[in-house]
Short mmCIF file of C-alpha atoms (C1' of nucleotides) in Angstrom, two decimals:
data_model
loop_
_atom_site.label_atom_id
_atom_site.label_comp_id
_atom_site.label_asym_id
_atom_site.label_seq_id
_atom_site.Cartn_x
_atom_site.Cartn_y
_atom_site.Cartn_z
CA MET T 1 -15.83 19.55 -18.57
CA SER T 2 -12.88 16.34 -19.39
CA LYS T 3 -13.72 14.19 -16.95
CA CYS T 4 -14.26 11.68 -19.07
CA THR T 5 -10.22 11.49 -20.13
CA VAL T 6 -9.87 11.77 -16.80
CA ILE T 7 -11.40 8.88 -14.90
CA PRO T 8 -9.42 6.02 -17.65
CA VAL T 9 -5.93 7.23 -16.72
CA LEU T 10 -6.75 7.31 -13.26
CA ARG T 11 -8.07 3.47 -13.66
CA GLU T 12 -5.09 2.74 -15.86
CA LEU T 13 -2.82 4.30 -13.54
CA VAL T 14 -3.88 2.29 -10.44
CA ARG T 15 -4.39 -0.93 -11.84
CA CYS T 16 -0.49 -0.64 -13.87
CA TYR T 17 0.48 0.14 -10.61
CA GLN T 18 -1.38 -2.75 -8.96
CA ALA T 19 -0.25 -5.14 -11.59
CA PHE T 20 3.28 -3.86 -10.89
CA GLU T 21 2.52 -4.55 -7.10
CA ARG T 22 1.48 -7.96 -7.45
CA ALA T 23 3.81 -9.24 -10.11
CA SER T 24 6.76 -8.19 -7.21
CA ALA T 25 4.93 -8.91 -4.17
CA GLU T 26 5.68 -12.33 -4.12
CA HIS T 27 9.36 -12.19 -4.99
CA ILE T 28 10.26 -9.79 -2.68
CA ARG T 29 7.63 -11.76 -0.03
CA ALA T 30 10.01 -14.32 -0.79
CA LEU T 31 13.13 -12.75 0.83
CA GLY T 32 10.80 -12.48 3.71
CA LEU T 33 10.27 -8.95 3.53
CA THR T 34 7.43 -7.19 4.20
CA PRO T 35 6.64 -4.36 0.96
CA SER T 36 7.48 -1.37 3.70
CA GLN T 37 11.09 -3.18 4.78
CA PHE T 38 11.52 -3.66 0.92
CA ASP T 39 10.42 0.03 0.38
CA ILE T 40 13.37 0.89 2.94
CA VAL T 41 15.53 -1.69 1.28
CA ALA T 42 15.03 -0.45 -1.98
CA THR T 43 15.51 3.44 -1.51
CA LEU T 44 18.81 3.13 0.30
CA GLY T 45 20.37 0.09 -2.88
CA ASN T 46 23.08 2.62 -4.40
CA THR T 47 23.44 5.16 -2.03
CA GLU T 48 25.62 6.40 1.02
CA GLY T 49 22.49 6.12 3.17
CA MET T 50 21.27 8.75 4.24
CA THR T 51 18.72 10.31 7.16
CA PHE T 52 15.38 8.49 8.75
CA LYS T 53 13.99 12.43 7.30
CA GLU T 54 14.84 11.28 3.65
CA LEU T 55 13.94 8.20 3.94
CA GLY T 56 10.59 9.16 5.35
CA GLU T 57 9.67 11.49 2.18
CA LYS T 58 10.77 9.40 -0.35
CA THR T 59 8.96 6.52 1.33
CA LEU T 60 5.49 7.39 2.36
CA ILE T 61 6.74 6.57 5.33
CA THR T 62 5.87 8.43 8.97
CA LYS T 63 8.82 8.99 11.22
CA GLY T 64 7.63 6.92 14.22
CA THR T 65 6.88 3.47 11.90
CA LEU T 66 10.31 4.37 9.90
CA THR T 67 11.88 4.01 13.11
CA GLY T 68 10.04 0.31 13.55
CA VAL T 69 10.97 -1.11 10.06
CA ALA T 70 14.97 -0.01 10.62
CA ASP T 71 15.03 -1.85 14.01
CA ARG T 72 13.12 -5.36 12.40
CA LEU T 73 15.89 -4.94 9.21
CA ALA T 74 19.05 -3.65 11.26
CA ASP T 75 17.44 -6.84 13.51
CA ARG T 76 18.34 -9.24 10.64
CA ALA T 77 21.68 -7.21 10.11
CA LEU T 78 20.33 -5.91 6.89
CA VAL T 79 20.76 -1.92 8.07
CA GLU T 80 22.69 -0.18 10.13
CA ARG T 81 22.52 3.27 12.23
CA PHE T 82 25.06 5.54 12.28
CA ASP T 83 25.33 9.24 13.50
CA CYS T 84 25.41 12.29 10.79
CA PRO T 85 27.98 14.19 11.28
CA ASP T 86 26.43 17.56 10.39
CA ASP T 87 23.78 17.28 12.34
CA GLY T 88 23.93 15.90 15.92
CA ARG T 89 20.00 15.31 15.99
CA ALA T 90 20.02 13.21 13.06
CA THR T 91 20.80 9.86 12.10
CA ILE T 92 21.59 7.99 8.88
CA LEU T 93 20.69 4.11 8.12
CA ARG T 94 22.45 2.33 5.22
CA LEU T 95 22.56 -1.00 3.93
CA THR T 96 25.02 -2.95 5.76
CA ARG T 97 27.05 -5.33 3.30
CA LYS T 98 25.07 -7.90 4.10
CA GLY T 99 21.77 -5.60 2.77
CA GLU T 100 23.52 -4.41 0.04
CA ARG T 101 24.21 -8.09 -1.23
CA LEU T 102 20.55 -8.87 -0.97
CA PHE T 103 20.35 -5.89 -2.39
CA GLN T 104 22.40 -6.62 -5.72
CA GLU T 105 21.52 -10.02 -5.99
CA VAL T 106 17.36 -9.58 -5.59
CA PHE T 107 17.79 -6.43 -8.36
CA ALA T 108 18.86 -7.72 -11.30
CA PRO T 109 16.90 -10.95 -11.07
CA HIS T 110 13.71 -9.13 -10.14
CA MET T 111 14.47 -6.43 -13.30
CA ALA T 112 14.82 -9.59 -15.54
CA PHE T 113 11.90 -10.82 -14.37
CA LEU T 114 9.98 -7.58 -15.46
CA LEU T 115 11.84 -6.74 -18.04
CA PRO T 116 9.46 -8.72 -21.05
CA ALA T 117 6.39 -7.04 -19.71
CA PHE T 118 7.80 -3.67 -20.78
CA GLU T 119 9.19 -4.75 -24.12
CA SER T 120 5.64 -4.91 -24.86
CA LEU T 121 6.07 -1.25 -25.47
CA PRO T 122 8.91 -0.28 -28.18
CA GLU T 123 11.51 1.93 -26.68
CA ALA T 124 9.82 5.47 -28.08
CA GLU T 125 7.13 4.86 -26.75
CA ARG T 126 8.48 3.85 -23.13
CA ALA T 127 10.41 7.03 -23.24
CA ALA T 128 7.09 9.03 -23.97
CA LEU T 129 4.99 7.22 -21.45
CA ALA T 130 8.22 8.40 -18.39
CA ARG T 131 7.56 12.01 -19.50
CA ARG T 132 3.91 12.04 -19.28
CA LEU T 133 3.78 9.95 -16.22
CA ARG T 134 6.37 12.52 -15.02
CA VAL T 135 4.41 15.86 -15.58
CA LEU T 136 1.61 14.01 -14.23
CA GLY T 137 3.27 12.76 -11.33
CA ASP T 138 4.39 16.76 -10.32
CA ALA T 139 1.99 18.47 -11.60
CA LEU T 140 -0.17 15.68 -9.03
CA GLU T 141 2.34 17.06 -6.36
CA ALA T 142 1.79 20.01 -7.07
CA ARG T 143 -1.77 19.79 -6.41
CA ARG T 144 -1.84 18.25 -3.16
CA ALA T 145 0.86 20.99 -1.76
CA THR T 146 -2.49 23.32 -2.39
CA LEU T 147 -3.75 20.94 0.30
CA GLY T 148 -2.31 22.66 3.34
CA LYS T 149 -2.53 26.22 2.11
CA ALA T 150 -6.67 26.78 2.08
CA ALA T 151 -8.95 24.78 4.34
CA MET V 1 19.65 -4.70 -22.95
CA SER V 2 17.38 -2.23 -22.81
CA LYS V 3 17.18 -1.45 -18.88
CA CYS V 4 17.86 2.03 -18.98
CA THR V 5 14.95 2.61 -20.54
CA VAL V 6 13.19 0.48 -18.22
CA ILE V 7 14.20 2.06 -14.74
CA PRO V 8 12.52 5.38 -15.76
CA VAL V 9 9.22 3.87 -16.42
CA LEU V 10 9.28 2.15 -13.75
CA ARG V 11 10.66 5.07 -11.68
CA GLU V 12 8.10 7.16 -12.80
CA LEU V 13 4.92 5.00 -12.40
CA VAL V 14 6.09 4.32 -8.60
CA ARG V 15 6.13 8.55 -8.44
CA CYS V 16 2.83 9.09 -10.08
CA TYR V 17 1.55 6.64 -8.32
CA GLN V 18 2.30 7.31 -4.93
CA ALA V 19 2.16 11.79 -5.56
CA PHE V 20 -1.91 9.61 -6.62
CA GLU V 21 -1.71 9.18 -3.12
CA ARG V 22 -0.80 11.16 -0.93
CA ALA V 23 -2.99 13.75 -3.06
CA SER V 24 -6.34 11.01 -1.97
CA ALA V 25 -4.65 9.98 1.44
CA GLU V 26 -6.19 13.68 3.19
CA HIS V 27 -9.21 13.43 1.69
CA ILE V 28 -9.90 9.79 2.64
CA ARG V 29 -8.65 10.03 5.96
CA ALA V 30 -11.21 13.16 6.02
CA LEU V 31 -13.57 10.32 5.80
CA GLY V 32 -12.29 8.34 8.63
CA LEU V 33 -12.00 5.52 6.31
CA THR V 34 -8.37 3.70 6.04
CA PRO V 35 -6.99 3.46 2.33
CA SER V 36 -8.22 -0.58 2.13
CA GLN V 37 -11.87 0.50 3.10
CA PHE V 38 -11.83 3.39 0.80
CA ASP V 39 -10.58 0.36 -2.06
CA ILE V 40 -13.49 -1.91 -0.80
CA VAL V 41 -15.89 2.02 -1.57
CA ALA V 42 -14.97 2.44 -3.74
CA THR V 43 -14.70 -0.83 -5.59
CA LEU V 44 -18.35 -1.53 -4.96
CA GLY V 45 -19.19 2.46 -5.90
CA ASN V 46 -21.61 2.40 -8.99
CA THR V 47 -21.91 -1.61 -8.68
CA GLU V 48 -24.85 -4.40 -7.42
CA GLY V 49 -21.92 -5.76 -5.11
CA MET V 50 -20.25 -8.87 -5.74
CA THR V 51 -19.27 -11.50 -3.99
CA PHE V 52 -16.20 -11.70 -1.42
CA LYS V 53 -14.25 -14.17 -3.60
CA GLU V 54 -14.62 -11.10 -6.42
CA LEU V 55 -14.23 -7.60 -4.01
CA GLY V 56 -10.50 -9.53 -3.00
CA GLU V 57 -9.67 -9.96 -6.95
CA LYS V 58 -10.25 -6.29 -7.52
CA THR V 59 -8.66 -4.55 -4.17
CA LEU V 60 -5.65 -7.02 -3.58
CA ILE V 61 -7.52 -7.64 -0.53
CA THR V 62 -7.29 -11.54 0.56
CA LYS V 63 -9.63 -13.36 2.07
CA GLY V 64 -8.91 -13.67 5.30
CA THR V 65 -8.50 -9.66 5.53
CA LEU V 66 -11.91 -8.77 3.54
CA THR V 67 -13.78 -9.88 6.64
CA GLY V 68 -12.55 -7.54 8.78
CA VAL V 69 -11.86 -4.99 6.86
CA ALA V 70 -16.13 -6.11 5.68
CA ASP V 71 -16.56 -5.59 9.73
CA ARG V 72 -15.85 -2.62 10.13
CA LEU V 73 -17.69 -0.92 7.47
CA ALA V 74 -20.75 -2.88 8.25
CA ASP V 75 -20.33 -1.69 11.89
CA ARG V 76 -20.55 1.68 10.37
CA ALA V 77 -23.42 0.38 8.22
CA LEU V 78 -21.73 1.47 4.89
CA VAL V 79 -22.41 -1.86 3.35
CA GLU V 80 -24.36 -4.96 4.32
CA ARG V 81 -24.04 -8.62 3.60
CA PHE V 82 -26.14 -10.48 1.13
CA ASP V 83 -26.61 -14.78 0.09
CA CYS V 84 -25.74 -14.91 -3.64
CA PRO V 85 -28.74 -16.06 -4.45
CA ASP V 86 -26.70 -18.42 -7.46
CA ASP V 87 -24.32 -20.12 -4.85
CA GLY V 88 -24.99 -20.60 -1.72
CA ARG V 89 -21.09 -20.53 -0.53
CA ALA V 90 -20.83 -17.01 -1.71
CA THR V 91 -21.54 -14.90 0.70
CA ILE V 92 -22.75 -10.49 -1.90
CA LEU V 93 -21.26 -7.20 -0.25
CA ARG V 94 -22.63 -4.28 -1.01
CA LEU V 95 -22.91 -0.49 -0.14
CA THR V 96 -25.85 0.51 1.82
CA ARG V 97 -27.65 3.41 0.86
CA LYS V 98 -25.94 5.13 3.16
CA GLY V 99 -22.85 3.67 2.17
CA GLU V 100 -24.07 5.34 -1.55
CA ARG V 101 -24.12 8.61 -0.39
CA LEU V 102 -20.56 8.71 1.46
CA PHE V 103 -19.73 7.44 -1.67
CA GLN V 104 -21.17 9.96 -4.22
CA GLU V 105 -20.26 13.04 -2.04
CA VAL V 106 -16.96 12.21 -1.93
CA PHE V 107 -16.41 10.76 -5.81
CA ALA V 108 -17.63 14.10 -7.07
CA PRO V 109 -15.19 16.41 -4.65
CA HIS V 110 -12.05 13.76 -5.03
CA MET V 111 -12.54 14.41 -8.69
CA ALA V 112 -12.82 17.88 -8.88
CA PHE V 113 -9.75 18.39 -6.35
CA LEU V 114 -7.85 15.95 -8.68
CA LEU V 115 -8.77 17.37 -11.98
CA PRO V 116 -6.68 20.36 -12.65
CA ALA V 117 -3.58 17.73 -12.03
CA PHE V 118 -4.80 16.19 -15.02
CA GLU V 119 -5.05 18.92 -17.33
CA SER V 120 -1.58 19.88 -16.91
CA LEU V 121 -1.90 17.03 -20.11
CA PRO V 122 -3.63 18.21 -23.22
CA GLU V 123 -6.42 15.49 -23.92
CA ALA V 124 -5.02 13.45 -26.45
CA GLU V 125 -1.89 12.88 -24.40
CA ARG V 126 -3.95 11.62 -21.50
CA ALA V 127 -5.73 9.28 -24.38
CA ALA V 128 -2.56 7.94 -25.17
CA LEU V 129 -1.25 7.99 -21.47
CA ALA V 130 -4.34 5.80 -20.87
CA ARG V 131 -3.66 3.78 -23.64
CA ARG V 132 0.12 2.75 -23.02
CA LEU V 133 -0.61 2.87 -19.00
CA ARG V 134 -2.87 -0.48 -20.41
CA VAL V 135 -0.97 -2.01 -22.19
CA LEU V 136 1.85 -2.39 -20.02
CA GLY V 137 -0.36 -3.54 -17.37
CA ASP V 138 -1.73 -6.28 -19.10
CA ALA V 139 1.90 -7.07 -20.71
CA LEU V 140 2.58 -6.76 -16.03
CA GLU V 141 -0.16 -9.20 -15.27
CA ALA V 142 0.40 -11.82 -17.73
CA ARG V 143 4.48 -11.54 -16.45
CA ARG V 144 2.74 -12.31 -13.54
CA ALA V 145 1.31 -15.34 -14.41
CA THR V 146 3.83 -16.66 -15.64
CA LEU V 147 5.47 -17.23 -12.13
CA GLY V 148 2.84 -19.89 -11.10
CA LYS V 149 3.39 -22.19 -14.69
CA ALA V 150 7.41 -22.85 -13.71
CA ALA V 151 8.92 -22.61 -10.45
"C1'" DT U 1 -13.29 -33.23 -3.24
"C1'" DA U 2 -12.73 -28.06 -3.89
"C1'" DT U 3 -15.21 -24.11 -3.68
"C1'" DT U 4 -16.47 -19.60 -0.26
"C1'" DG U 5 -16.58 -17.18 3.45
"C1'" DT U 6 -15.02 -17.06 8.45
"C1'" DT U 7 -12.27 -17.87 12.79
"C1'" DA U 8 -7.95 -17.75 15.04
"C1'" DT U 9 -2.95 -16.21 15.69
"C1'" DA U 10 0.93 -13.41 15.24
"C1'" DC U 11 3.37 -10.16 13.55
"C1'" DT U 12 4.00 -5.57 10.80
"C1'" DC U 13 2.42 -1.35 9.80
"C1'" DT U 14 -0.20 2.80 10.87
"C1'" DA U 15 -0.92 7.82 12.58
"C1'" DT U 16 -0.68 9.67 16.78
"C1'" DA U 17 0.64 12.51 20.76
"C1'" DA U 18 4.26 12.63 24.37
"C1'" DC U 19 9.39 12.45 24.89
"C1'" DT U 20 14.90 12.98 24.52
"C1'" DA U 21 18.71 15.77 22.27
"C1'" DT U 22 20.40 18.19 19.86
"C1'" DA U 23 20.10 23.02 17.26
"C1'" DT F 1 11.30 27.50 19.91
"C1'" DA F 2 11.63 24.46 16.33
"C1'" DT F 3 13.81 19.68 14.58
"C1'" DA F 4 15.08 14.64 14.26
"C1'" DG F 5 14.51 10.18 15.73
"C1'" DT F 6 12.77 7.34 19.97
"C1'" DT F 7 8.55 5.31 22.65
"C1'" DA F 8 4.14 4.61 23.77
"C1'" DT F 9 -0.52 3.46 22.34
"C1'" DA F 10 -4.21 2.02 20.09
"C1'" DG F 11 -5.90 0.01 16.18
"C1'" DA F 12 -5.83 -1.94 11.31
"C1'" DG F 13 -3.76 -4.49 7.91
"C1'" DT F 14 -1.49 -9.15 6.68
"C1'" DA F 15 -0.53 -13.59 5.52
"C1'" DT F 16 -1.71 -18.14 7.12
"C1'" DA F 17 -3.36 -22.13 8.82
"C1'" DA F 18 -7.81 -24.64 10.44
"C1'" DC F 19 -12.80 -24.45 9.65
"C1'" DA F 20 -18.06 -24.65 8.46
"C1'" DA F 21 -21.08 -24.74 4.95
"C1'" DT F 22 -22.38 -25.81 0.47
"C1'" DA F 23 -21.11 -27.34 -4.47
#
DNA sequence: TATTGTTATACTCTATAACTATA
DNA sequence: TATAGTTATAGAGTATAACAATA
């Protein structure tokens, strides 16, 4: 019925995200990181580290792939593994000091670069946008959860 | 200064997009298409076809990669190439009848599946969301355009 | 000379399934 | 038995640069 108001939202969501991706891509590659590697570094930033399982859930990267991505970051001494004290099967991945430094050195300039774009919306509208994206995001996650149920 | 209202928008944008991606991924893979291939099919859907150049601009896929993705779709007879009448250098890619059929058979059910999630927002809010995403997307594109200028 | 698409290369990501070690 | 992470494999995507044909 109201498909006519769904398509525009979807189109703008994709377009807006892609614009963000595009604007970020050059910054990321300048660091010598792939998008997946950046995803990991960004997710680990400002945390004490987390298990591969958690990391996989947050980044949409499956565990087999994650091992390889983590290996490449570890080769560059940006992340390190250590045993999870709570569960002998689990491994925790966290940024090394070098990784922390990269994260800090990169994020501030990156946000500063993006900031003017976000200022195209007045503050109140930004808040409203965030709220609605959250509602829609929750609904999309709930919708997906129905997939496993009845197939 | 107002970084505190930027981060939430960014986080929700990413999360919402990823929720959409996740919800779509299983549908797409059920067709035996990769995300990039789906991207091409979706972009070509309801068009007369377009050049590789246009397709690359719309999908963020670089020309070298595009050749390979198009080849794999052509192997499955979902797309076909023909010479651009206006420019001897250009090649137009378009959906075959089989590709059109796939597009039609896939999009209606896919939208029908996603629809309930979008109905989590009343119609007026959906329209507002689309408008703000558009403003932000435009601003992000404009921001990116400044990159090439002063380096 | 510049542009369109292809080719070649080298690497990364990806899904999947089998494997290990813990639980 | 189930779960966390690794390994192995085969295919696909990716950036880049060199190339042919056309503008």
